[in-house]
mmCIF file of C-alpha atoms in Angstrom:
data_model
loop_
_atom_site.group_PDB
_atom_site.id
_atom_site.type_symbol
_atom_site.label_atom_id
_atom_site.label_comp_id
_atom_site.label_asym_id
_atom_site.label_seq_id
_atom_site.Cartn_x
_atom_site.Cartn_y
_atom_site.Cartn_z
ATOM 1 C CA UNK F 43 12.819 0.810 48.677
ATOM 2 C CA UNK F 44 9.502 1.748 47.178
ATOM 3 C CA UNK F 45 11.269 3.754 44.334
ATOM 4 C CA UNK F 46 13.226 0.700 43.278
ATOM 5 C CA UNK F 47 12.671 -2.120 40.770
ATOM 6 C CA UNK F 48 13.188 -5.659 41.517
ATOM 7 C CA UNK F 49 13.394 -8.347 38.776
ATOM 8 C CA UNK F 50 14.419 -11.962 39.434
ATOM 9 C CA UNK F 51 14.039 -15.386 38.250
ATOM 10 C CA UNK F 52 15.867 -18.488 36.813
ATOM 11 C CA UNK F 53 17.185 -19.649 33.726
ATOM 12 C CA UNK F 54 18.746 -23.049 32.716
ATOM 13 C CA UNK F 55 22.304 -22.796 33.045
ATOM 14 C CA UNK F 56 23.000 -26.100 31.167
ATOM 15 C CA UNK F 57 20.752 -24.397 28.372
ATOM 16 C CA UNK F 58 21.918 -20.583 28.367
ATOM 17 C CA UNK F 59 25.180 -18.702 28.996
ATOM 18 C CA UNK F 60 24.935 -17.091 32.766
ATOM 19 C CA UNK F 61 24.684 -13.507 31.654
ATOM 20 C CA UNK F 62 21.112 -12.108 31.499
ATOM 21 C CA UNK F 63 20.406 -8.648 29.775
ATOM 22 C CA UNK F 64 17.988 -6.111 30.669
ATOM 23 C CA UNK F 65 17.049 -3.645 27.842
ATOM 24 C CA UNK F 66 14.650 -0.750 27.226
ATOM 25 C CA UNK F 67 12.705 -0.879 24.289
ATOM 26 C CA UNK F 68 12.245 2.721 23.197
ATOM 27 C CA UNK F 69 11.562 1.927 19.381
ATOM 28 C CA UNK F 70 8.751 -0.503 19.169
ATOM 29 C CA UNK F 71 10.141 -1.725 15.819
ATOM 30 C CA UNK F 72 13.203 -3.336 17.498
ATOM 31 C CA UNK F 73 10.992 -5.617 19.888
ATOM 32 C CA UNK F 74 12.745 -8.585 18.154
ATOM 33 C CA UNK F 75 16.236 -7.308 17.798
ATOM 34 C CA UNK F 76 19.063 -7.214 20.092
ATOM 35 C CA UNK F 77 20.654 -3.696 20.274
ATOM 36 C CA UNK F 78 23.499 -2.932 22.421
ATOM 37 C CA UNK F 79 22.324 0.702 22.761
ATOM 38 C CA UNK F 80 18.982 -0.406 24.308
ATOM 39 C CA UNK F 81 20.784 -2.567 27.179
ATOM 40 C CA UNK F 82 20.602 -0.957 30.502
ATOM 41 C CA UNK F 83 22.626 -3.649 32.418
ATOM 42 C CA UNK F 84 23.485 -7.423 32.692
ATOM 43 C CA UNK F 85 23.730 -9.805 35.458
ATOM 44 C CA UNK F 86 25.213 -13.275 35.839
ATOM 45 C CA UNK F 87 22.899 -15.963 37.338
ATOM 46 C CA UNK F 88 24.529 -17.999 40.176
ATOM 47 C CA UNK F 89 24.869 -21.611 39.988
ATOM 48 C CA UNK F 90 21.421 -22.445 40.453
ATOM 49 C CA UNK F 91 20.322 -20.165 37.529
ATOM 50 C CA UNK F 92 18.876 -17.524 39.707
ATOM 51 C CA UNK F 93 19.333 -14.079 38.474
ATOM 52 C CA UNK F 94 17.932 -10.543 39.855
ATOM 53 C CA UNK F 95 17.898 -6.814 38.896
ATOM 54 C CA UNK F 96 17.312 -4.445 41.434
ATOM 55 C CA UNK F 97 18.120 -0.496 41.624
ATOM 56 C CA UNK F 98 16.726 2.715 40.534
ATOM 57 C CA UNK F 99 17.599 2.650 36.863
ATOM 58 C CA UNK F 100 13.995 2.499 35.391
ATOM 59 C CA UNK F 101 11.671 5.311 34.400
ATOM 60 C CA UNK F 102 8.804 6.295 36.819
ATOM 61 C CA UNK F 103 6.551 6.036 33.551
ATOM 62 C CA UNK F 104 5.634 2.898 32.307
ATOM 63 C CA UNK F 105 7.955 1.629 29.238
ATOM 64 C CA UNK F 106 8.482 -1.564 27.335
ATOM 65 C CA UNK F 107 11.238 -3.751 28.898
ATOM 66 C CA UNK F 108 13.173 -7.197 27.494
ATOM 67 C CA UNK F 109 14.877 -9.843 29.662
ATOM 68 C CA UNK F 110 16.921 -12.093 27.165
ATOM 69 C CA UNK F 111 19.827 -14.801 27.378
ATOM 70 C CA UNK F 112 21.596 -16.228 24.544
ATOM 71 C CA UNK F 113 24.655 -18.453 23.414
ATOM 72 C CA UNK F 114 26.404 -15.570 21.618
ATOM 73 C CA UNK F 115 29.331 -14.483 23.266
ATOM 74 C CA UNK F 116 30.485 -10.958 22.705
ATOM 75 C CA UNK F 117 34.067 -11.841 21.890
ATOM 76 C CA UNK F 118 33.077 -14.421 19.072
ATOM 77 C CA UNK F 119 33.052 -12.451 16.005
ATOM 78 C CA UNK F 120 31.266 -14.950 14.243
ATOM 79 C CA UNK F 121 28.022 -14.689 16.394
ATOM 80 C CA UNK F 122 28.294 -11.377 18.428
ATOM 81 C CA UNK F 123 25.011 -10.806 19.618
ATOM 82 C CA UNK F 124 25.784 -7.159 19.611
ATOM 83 C CA UNK F 125 25.393 -6.987 16.057
ATOM 84 C CA UNK F 126 21.657 -7.119 16.405
ATOM 85 C CA UNK F 127 21.041 -10.776 15.917
ATOM 86 C CA UNK F 128 21.762 -14.022 17.711
ATOM 87 C CA UNK F 129 20.182 -17.290 16.176
ATOM 88 C CA UNK F 130 20.619 -19.019 19.843
ATOM 89 C CA UNK F 131 18.439 -16.552 21.852
ATOM 90 C CA UNK F 132 15.254 -16.358 24.285
ATOM 91 C CA UNK F 133 13.850 -13.375 25.336
ATOM 92 C CA UNK F 134 10.548 -11.952 27.133
ATOM 93 C CA UNK F 135 9.014 -8.395 26.806
ATOM 94 C CA UNK F 136 7.061 -6.834 29.301
ATOM 95 C CA UNK F 137 5.803 -3.354 30.770
ATOM 96 C CA UNK F 138 7.115 -1.994 33.671
ATOM 97 C CA UNK F 139 8.048 0.961 35.882
ATOM 98 C CA UNK F 140 10.642 1.992 38.334
ATOM 99 C CA UNK F 141 8.926 0.417 41.514
ATOM 100 C CA UNK F 142 7.848 -2.799 40.001
ATOM 101 C CA UNK F 143 8.547 -6.230 41.443
ATOM 102 C CA UNK F 144 8.459 -8.989 39.169
ATOM 103 C CA UNK F 145 9.314 -12.828 39.387
ATOM 104 C CA UNK F 146 9.956 -14.737 36.282
ATOM 105 C CA UNK F 147 9.881 -18.321 37.154
ATOM 106 C CA UNK F 148 11.673 -21.185 35.809
ATOM 107 C CA UNK F 149 10.318 -22.740 32.906
ATOM 108 C CA UNK F 150 10.804 -25.945 30.743
ATOM 109 C CA UNK F 151 12.029 -27.183 27.298
ATOM 110 C CA UNK F 152 11.647 -24.207 24.616
ATOM 111 C CA UNK F 153 10.735 -21.433 26.820
ATOM 112 C CA UNK F 154 12.943 -19.621 29.133
ATOM 113 C CA UNK F 155 10.139 -18.184 31.433
ATOM 114 C CA UNK F 156 6.623 -19.139 31.946
ATOM 115 C CA UNK F 157 4.032 -17.360 34.554
ATOM 116 C CA UNK F 158 4.822 -13.861 35.646
ATOM 117 C CA UNK F 159 4.204 -12.669 39.231
ATOM 118 C CA UNK F 160 4.083 -9.066 39.476
ATOM 119 C CA UNK F 161 2.668 -6.101 41.467
ATOM 120 C CA UNK F 162 1.992 -4.347 38.261
ATOM 121 C CA UNK F 163 -1.270 -5.976 36.433
ATOM 122 C CA UNK F 164 0.072 -4.499 33.073
ATOM 123 C CA UNK F 165 3.434 -6.531 33.099
ATOM 124 C CA UNK F 166 2.203 -9.635 31.663
ATOM 125 C CA UNK F 167 0.136 -7.871 28.886
ATOM 126 C CA UNK F 168 2.454 -9.048 26.276
ATOM 127 C CA UNK F 169 2.214 -12.791 27.346
ATOM 128 C CA UNK F 170 -1.433 -12.766 26.878
ATOM 129 C CA UNK F 171 -1.295 -11.230 23.380
ATOM 130 C CA UNK F 172 1.208 -13.903 22.434
ATOM 131 C CA UNK F 173 -1.249 -16.439 23.459
ATOM 132 C CA UNK F 174 -3.722 -14.884 21.149
ATOM 133 C CA UNK F 175 -1.267 -14.622 18.255
ATOM 134 C CA UNK F 176 -0.434 -18.335 18.580
ATOM 135 C CA UNK F 177 -4.380 -18.921 18.021
ATOM 136 C CA UNK F 178 -4.384 -16.597 15.041
ATOM 137 C CA UNK F 179 -1.484 -18.374 13.276
ATOM 138 C CA UNK F 180 -3.213 -21.772 13.999
ATOM 139 C CA UNK F 181 -6.183 -20.148 12.319
ATOM 140 C CA UNK F 182 -4.548 -19.147 9.287
ATOM 141 C CA UNK F 183 -2.794 -22.352 8.432
ATOM 142 C CA UNK F 184 -5.694 -24.487 8.995
ATOM 143 C CA UNK F 185 -7.014 -24.094 5.533
ATOM 144 C CA UNK F 186 -4.685 -22.042 3.035
ATOM 145 C CA UNK F 187 -6.988 -20.361 1.096
ATOM 146 C CA UNK F 188 -7.769 -16.999 0.094
ATOM 147 C CA UNK F 189 -11.324 -17.381 1.497
ATOM 148 C CA UNK F 190 -10.070 -18.361 4.775
ATOM 149 C CA UNK F 191 -7.335 -15.799 4.805
ATOM 150 C CA UNK F 192 -9.689 -13.140 4.099
ATOM 151 C CA UNK F 193 -12.098 -14.090 6.918
ATOM 152 C CA UNK F 194 -9.317 -14.652 9.194
ATOM 153 C CA UNK F 195 -7.767 -11.005 8.503
ATOM 154 C CA UNK F 196 -11.161 -9.507 9.202
ATOM 155 C CA UNK F 197 -11.650 -11.781 12.288
ATOM 156 C CA UNK F 198 -8.265 -11.371 14.045
ATOM 157 C CA UNK F 199 -7.692 -7.572 13.300
ATOM 158 C CA UNK F 200 -10.739 -7.009 15.178
ATOM 159 C CA UNK F 201 -10.135 -9.533 18.055
ATOM 160 C CA UNK F 202 -6.659 -8.229 18.532
ATOM 161 C CA UNK F 203 -7.436 -4.616 18.371
ATOM 162 C CA UNK F 204 -10.406 -5.191 20.787
ATOM 163 C CA UNK F 205 -8.366 -7.328 23.237
ATOM 164 C CA UNK F 206 -5.681 -4.739 23.486
ATOM 165 C CA UNK F 207 -8.125 -1.744 23.892
ATOM 166 C CA UNK F 208 -9.763 -3.862 26.868
ATOM 167 C CA UNK F 209 -6.290 -3.949 28.290
ATOM 168 C CA UNK F 210 -6.458 -0.187 29.052
ATOM 169 C CA UNK F 211 -2.643 -0.093 28.019
ATOM 170 C CA UNK F 212 -1.648 1.621 24.901
ATOM 171 C CA UNK F 213 1.726 0.039 25.019
ATOM 172 C CA UNK F 214 0.201 -3.381 24.989
ATOM 173 C CA UNK F 215 -1.955 -1.936 21.779
ATOM 174 C CA UNK F 216 1.457 -0.665 20.264
ATOM 175 C CA UNK F 217 2.890 -4.148 20.451
ATOM 176 C CA UNK F 218 -0.609 -5.361 18.548
ATOM 177 C CA UNK F 219 0.038 -2.796 16.101
ATOM 178 C CA UNK F 220 3.428 -3.539 15.532
ATOM 179 C CA UNK F 221 2.518 -6.909 14.443
ATOM 180 C CA UNK F 222 -0.353 -6.130 12.529
ATOM 181 C CA UNK F 223 1.361 -3.505 10.342
ATOM 182 C CA UNK F 224 4.742 -5.356 9.974
ATOM 183 C CA UNK F 225 5.486 -5.290 6.187
ATOM 184 C CA UNK F 226 6.864 -8.695 6.268
ATOM 185 C CA UNK F 227 3.548 -10.155 7.317
ATOM 186 C CA UNK F 228 1.063 -11.577 4.605
ATOM 187 C CA UNK F 229 -1.558 -9.239 5.805
ATOM 188 C CA UNK F 230 0.082 -6.057 5.696
ATOM 189 C CA UNK F 231 -2.060 -4.848 2.564
ATOM 190 C CA UNK F 232 -4.980 -5.834 4.332
ATOM 191 C CA UNK F 233 -3.689 -3.435 7.289
ATOM 192 C CA UNK F 234 -3.639 -0.693 4.866
ATOM 193 C CA UNK F 235 -6.947 -1.176 3.613
ATOM 194 C CA UNK F 236 -8.119 -1.265 7.188
ATOM 195 C CA UNK F 237 -6.510 1.669 7.953
ATOM 196 C CA UNK F 238 -8.462 3.724 5.367
ATOM 197 C CA UNK F 239 -11.987 3.348 7.119
ATOM 198 C CA UNK F 240 -10.962 2.062 10.865
ATOM 199 C CA UNK F 241 -11.024 5.002 13.493
ATOM 200 C CA UNK F 242 -9.343 2.544 15.863
ATOM 201 C CA UNK F 243 -5.818 3.986 14.633
ATOM 202 C CA UNK F 244 -6.568 7.675 15.318
ATOM 203 C CA UNK F 245 -8.092 6.696 18.675
ATOM 204 C CA UNK F 246 -5.089 4.667 19.552
ATOM 205 C CA UNK F 247 -2.944 7.840 19.064
ATOM 206 C CA UNK F 248 -5.417 9.832 21.145
ATOM 207 C CA UNK F 249 -4.761 7.284 23.910
ATOM 208 C CA UNK F 250 -1.160 7.020 23.594
ATOM 209 C CA UNK F 251 -0.820 11.189 23.622
ATOM 210 C CA UNK F 252 -3.174 11.254 26.681
ATOM 211 C CA UNK F 253 -1.423 8.455 28.818
ATOM 212 C CA UNK F 254 2.022 8.992 27.366
ATOM 213 C CA UNK F 255 2.467 12.660 26.433
ATOM 214 C CA UNK F 256 5.697 13.385 24.622
ATOM 215 C CA UNK F 257 6.790 9.823 24.692
ATOM 216 C CA UNK F 258 9.211 8.222 22.071
ATOM 217 C CA UNK F 259 6.158 5.989 21.611
ATOM 218 C CA UNK F 260 3.741 8.423 20.704
ATOM 219 C CA UNK F 261 5.883 10.149 18.412
ATOM 220 C CA UNK F 262 6.913 7.467 16.504
ATOM 221 C CA UNK F 263 3.484 5.877 16.166
ATOM 222 C CA UNK F 264 2.101 9.279 15.020
ATOM 223 C CA UNK F 265 4.806 9.462 12.503
ATOM 224 C CA UNK F 266 4.230 5.885 10.896
ATOM 225 C CA UNK F 267 0.440 6.738 10.969
ATOM 226 C CA UNK F 268 0.995 9.706 8.888
ATOM 227 C CA UNK F 269 3.360 8.061 6.616
ATOM 228 C CA UNK F 270 0.996 5.218 6.039
ATOM 229 C CA UNK F 271 -2.042 7.606 5.351
ATOM 230 C CA UNK F 272 0.108 9.208 2.919
ATOM 231 C CA UNK F 273 1.124 6.316 1.153
ATOM 232 C CA UNK F 274 -2.509 5.074 0.972
ATOM 233 C CA UNK F 275 -3.766 8.410 -0.591
ATOM 234 C CA UNK F 276 -0.999 8.715 -3.043
ATOM 235 C CA UNK F 277 -1.946 5.163 -4.110
ATOM 236 C CA UNK F 278 -5.602 5.859 -4.244
ATOM 237 C CA UNK F 279 -4.854 9.379 -6.200
ATOM 238 C CA UNK F 280 -2.461 7.427 -8.683
ATOM 239 C CA UNK F 281 -5.127 4.586 -9.340
ATOM 240 C CA UNK F 282 -7.561 7.363 -9.532
ATOM 241 C CA UNK F 283 -5.127 9.283 -11.900
ATOM 242 C CA UNK F 284 -4.799 6.270 -13.973
ATOM 243 C CA UNK F 285 -8.336 5.531 -14.490
ATOM 244 C CA UNK F 286 -9.028 9.522 -15.439
ATOM 245 C CA UNK F 287 -6.060 9.360 -18.026
ATOM 246 C CA UNK F 288 -7.364 5.864 -19.505
ATOM 247 C CA UNK F 289 -10.748 7.427 -19.782
ATOM 248 C CA UNK F 290 -9.474 10.624 -21.222
ATOM 249 C CA UNK F 291 -7.332 8.621 -23.648
ATOM 250 C CA UNK F 292 -9.967 6.162 -24.558
ATOM 251 C CA UNK F 293 -12.291 9.121 -25.166
ATOM 252 C CA UNK F 294 -9.761 11.004 -27.414
ATOM 253 C CA UNK F 295 -8.984 7.850 -29.500
ATOM 254 C CA UNK F 296 -12.626 7.340 -29.975
ATOM 255 C CA UNK F 297 -13.244 10.688 -30.962
ATOM 256 C CA UNK F 298 -10.322 10.708 -33.533
ATOM 257 C CA UNK F 299 -11.854 7.448 -35.020
ATOM 258 C CA UNK F 300 -15.326 8.658 -34.967
ATOM 259 C CA UNK F 301 -14.061 11.757 -36.871
ATOM 260 C CA UNK F 302 -12.285 9.723 -39.404
ATOM 261 C CA UNK F 303 -15.207 7.240 -40.010
ATOM 262 C CA UNK F 304 -17.149 10.214 -40.534
ATOM 263 C CA UNK F 305 -14.564 11.616 -43.167
ATOM 264 C CA UNK F 306 -14.362 8.361 -44.894
ATOM 265 C CA UNK F 307 -18.159 8.117 -44.767
ATOM 266 C CA UNK F 308 -18.715 11.531 -46.276
ATOM 267 C CA UNK F 309 -15.712 11.073 -48.840
ATOM 268 C CA UNK F 310 -17.528 7.805 -49.605
ATOM 269 C CA UNK F 311 -21.046 9.368 -49.785
ATOM 270 C CA UNK F 312 -19.642 12.139 -52.010
ATOM 271 C CA UNK F 313 -17.767 9.773 -54.416
ATOM 272 C CA UNK F 314 -21.129 7.867 -54.681
ATOM 273 C CA UNK F 315 -22.820 11.103 -55.611
ATOM 274 C CA UNK F 316 -20.320 12.283 -58.039
ATOM 275 C CA UNK F 317 -20.274 8.811 -59.700
ATOM 276 C CA UNK F 318 -24.139 8.997 -59.862
ATOM 277 C CA UNK F 319 -23.747 12.568 -61.387
ATOM 278 C CA UNK F 320 -21.362 11.885 -63.906
ATOM 279 C CA UNK F 321 -23.351 8.977 -65.083
ATOM 280 C CA UNK F 322 -26.183 11.608 -66.332
ATOM 281 C CA UNK F 323 -23.434 13.136 -68.614
ATOM 282 C CA UNK F 324 -22.398 12.079 -72.167
ATOM 283 C CA UNK F 325 -19.011 11.140 -72.753
ATOM 284 C CA UNK F 326 -18.059 14.554 -74.080
ATOM 285 C CA UNK F 327 -19.814 16.309 -71.401
ATOM 286 C CA UNK F 328 -17.844 14.329 -68.716
ATOM 287 C CA UNK F 329 -14.825 15.160 -70.857
ATOM 288 C CA UNK F 330 -16.176 18.989 -70.642
ATOM 289 C CA UNK F 331 -16.482 18.475 -66.657
ATOM 290 C CA UNK F 332 -13.136 17.374 -65.890
ATOM 291 C CA UNK F 333 -11.456 19.975 -67.810
ATOM 292 C CA UNK F 334 -13.956 22.956 -66.282
ATOM 293 C CA UNK F 335 -12.699 21.236 -62.672
ATOM 294 C CA UNK F 336 -9.334 21.770 -63.666
ATOM 295 C CA UNK F 337 -9.698 25.516 -64.406
ATOM 296 C CA UNK F 338 -9.577 25.594 -68.188
ATOM 297 C CA UNK F 339 -11.332 28.059 -70.248
ATOM 298 C CA UNK F 340 -14.041 27.646 -72.797
ATOM 299 C CA UNK F 341 -11.236 28.207 -75.224
ATOM 300 C CA UNK F 342 -8.826 25.883 -73.635
ATOM 301 C CA UNK F 343 -11.524 22.966 -73.780
ATOM 302 C CA UNK F 344 -12.504 23.767 -77.453
ATOM 303 C CA UNK F 345 -8.734 23.195 -78.335
ATOM 304 C CA UNK F 346 -8.287 20.259 -76.148
ATOM 305 C CA UNK F 347 -11.444 18.312 -77.631
ATOM 306 C CA UNK F 348 -11.003 20.056 -81.161
ATOM 307 C CA UNK F 349 -14.276 21.500 -81.086
ATOM 308 C CA UNK F 350 -15.491 25.155 -81.539
ATOM 309 C CA UNK F 351 -16.150 27.466 -78.637
ATOM 310 C CA UNK F 352 -19.941 27.543 -79.180
ATOM 311 C CA UNK F 353 -19.904 23.817 -78.843
ATOM 312 C CA UNK F 354 -17.964 23.912 -75.309
ATOM 313 C CA UNK F 355 -20.844 26.633 -74.243
ATOM 314 C CA UNK F 356 -23.483 24.120 -75.062
ATOM 315 C CA UNK F 357 -21.852 21.426 -73.394
ATOM 316 C CA UNK F 358 -21.107 23.695 -70.375
ATOM 317 C CA UNK F 359 -24.932 24.749 -70.518
ATOM 318 C CA UNK F 360 -25.906 21.000 -70.270
ATOM 319 C CA UNK F 361 -23.380 20.026 -67.431
ATOM 320 C CA UNK F 362 -24.865 22.871 -65.324
ATOM 321 C CA UNK F 363 -28.698 21.809 -65.892
ATOM 322 C CA UNK F 364 -27.897 18.231 -65.354
ATOM 323 C CA UNK F 365 -25.854 18.783 -62.159
ATOM 324 C CA UNK F 366 -28.324 21.662 -60.838
ATOM 325 C CA UNK F 367 -25.429 24.294 -60.588
ATOM 326 C CA UNK F 368 -25.392 27.699 -62.230
ATOM 327 C CA UNK F 369 -21.513 28.341 -62.331
ATOM 328 C CA UNK F 370 -18.370 26.957 -62.176
ATOM 329 C CA UNK F 371 -17.755 27.995 -58.550
ATOM 330 C CA UNK F 372 -20.766 25.733 -57.584
ATOM 331 C CA UNK F 373 -19.485 22.754 -59.726
ATOM 332 C CA UNK F 374 -16.068 22.895 -58.122
ATOM 333 C CA UNK F 375 -17.936 23.149 -54.642
ATOM 334 C CA UNK F 376 -19.697 20.219 -55.460
ATOM 335 C CA UNK F 377 -16.735 18.021 -56.724
ATOM 336 C CA UNK F 378 -14.150 19.525 -54.793
ATOM 337 C CA UNK F 379 -15.408 19.376 -50.928
#
């Protein structure tokens, strides 16, 4: 008898169908669903609503279990609870092992179960956590502002994590973790930020490995933690890469613009110098200069200007003197660069 479990309680037969289901939850991400693969057995309550599960079907190591009732009959394909969902259902999650005795007393109105009586002090951990979650939800809805949300994120993450650790039950902490890290929650982004710098998550992994070695819970949690850390790392690197890319692009653009400005400024200064230099020359000397820059010989220049070669030589010497050069190459270098 000591190796057997014994769960009993009452349901409201006027409210629910008589079948009560007992399931084991190996995947903590399916806490809210109804999965036929997780159902261990079912029992029909008697006319008073009393039910009991007993036997030796449970693991000697503590696991997460669920009792649930619903009004979705399996033969009704429109509301088959074996499709993973039933809109009209009620469940209770608890921690147990093979030799636990638990009583779930009759409750009232919305809830199926209330106070739990158990020889296992860890059984009701989820119920206690749920009461904190209700307080948390109220705190978030009291003032719908970003400031209030930021304060509550910091407060409740720490409160729930500290409370879970004080329970000295890693499975209860997993229940909290599944809630805080749920991507459908408004504070999922805060969870990712919290994961960056909070050692709590790695410590929880150690507690799971120590207390539940080689369990599906520890393996799943480690895989999720690794995945989320990779997401954070990839996002940070991507953001960092974008910043560096923008910086490099900005510097390149600035460098190009600066070079263009220098080139433009240099050309502008050179043009100004050329204009000023030409102003020192007579009209005929300017004509000679233009022809010199066009690689014309003295003879070519004489024929173009209808003057003698000796006159061209005189004009060339005057141009050299006024512009402070001594050869055609220097003249070209002055005006063409």
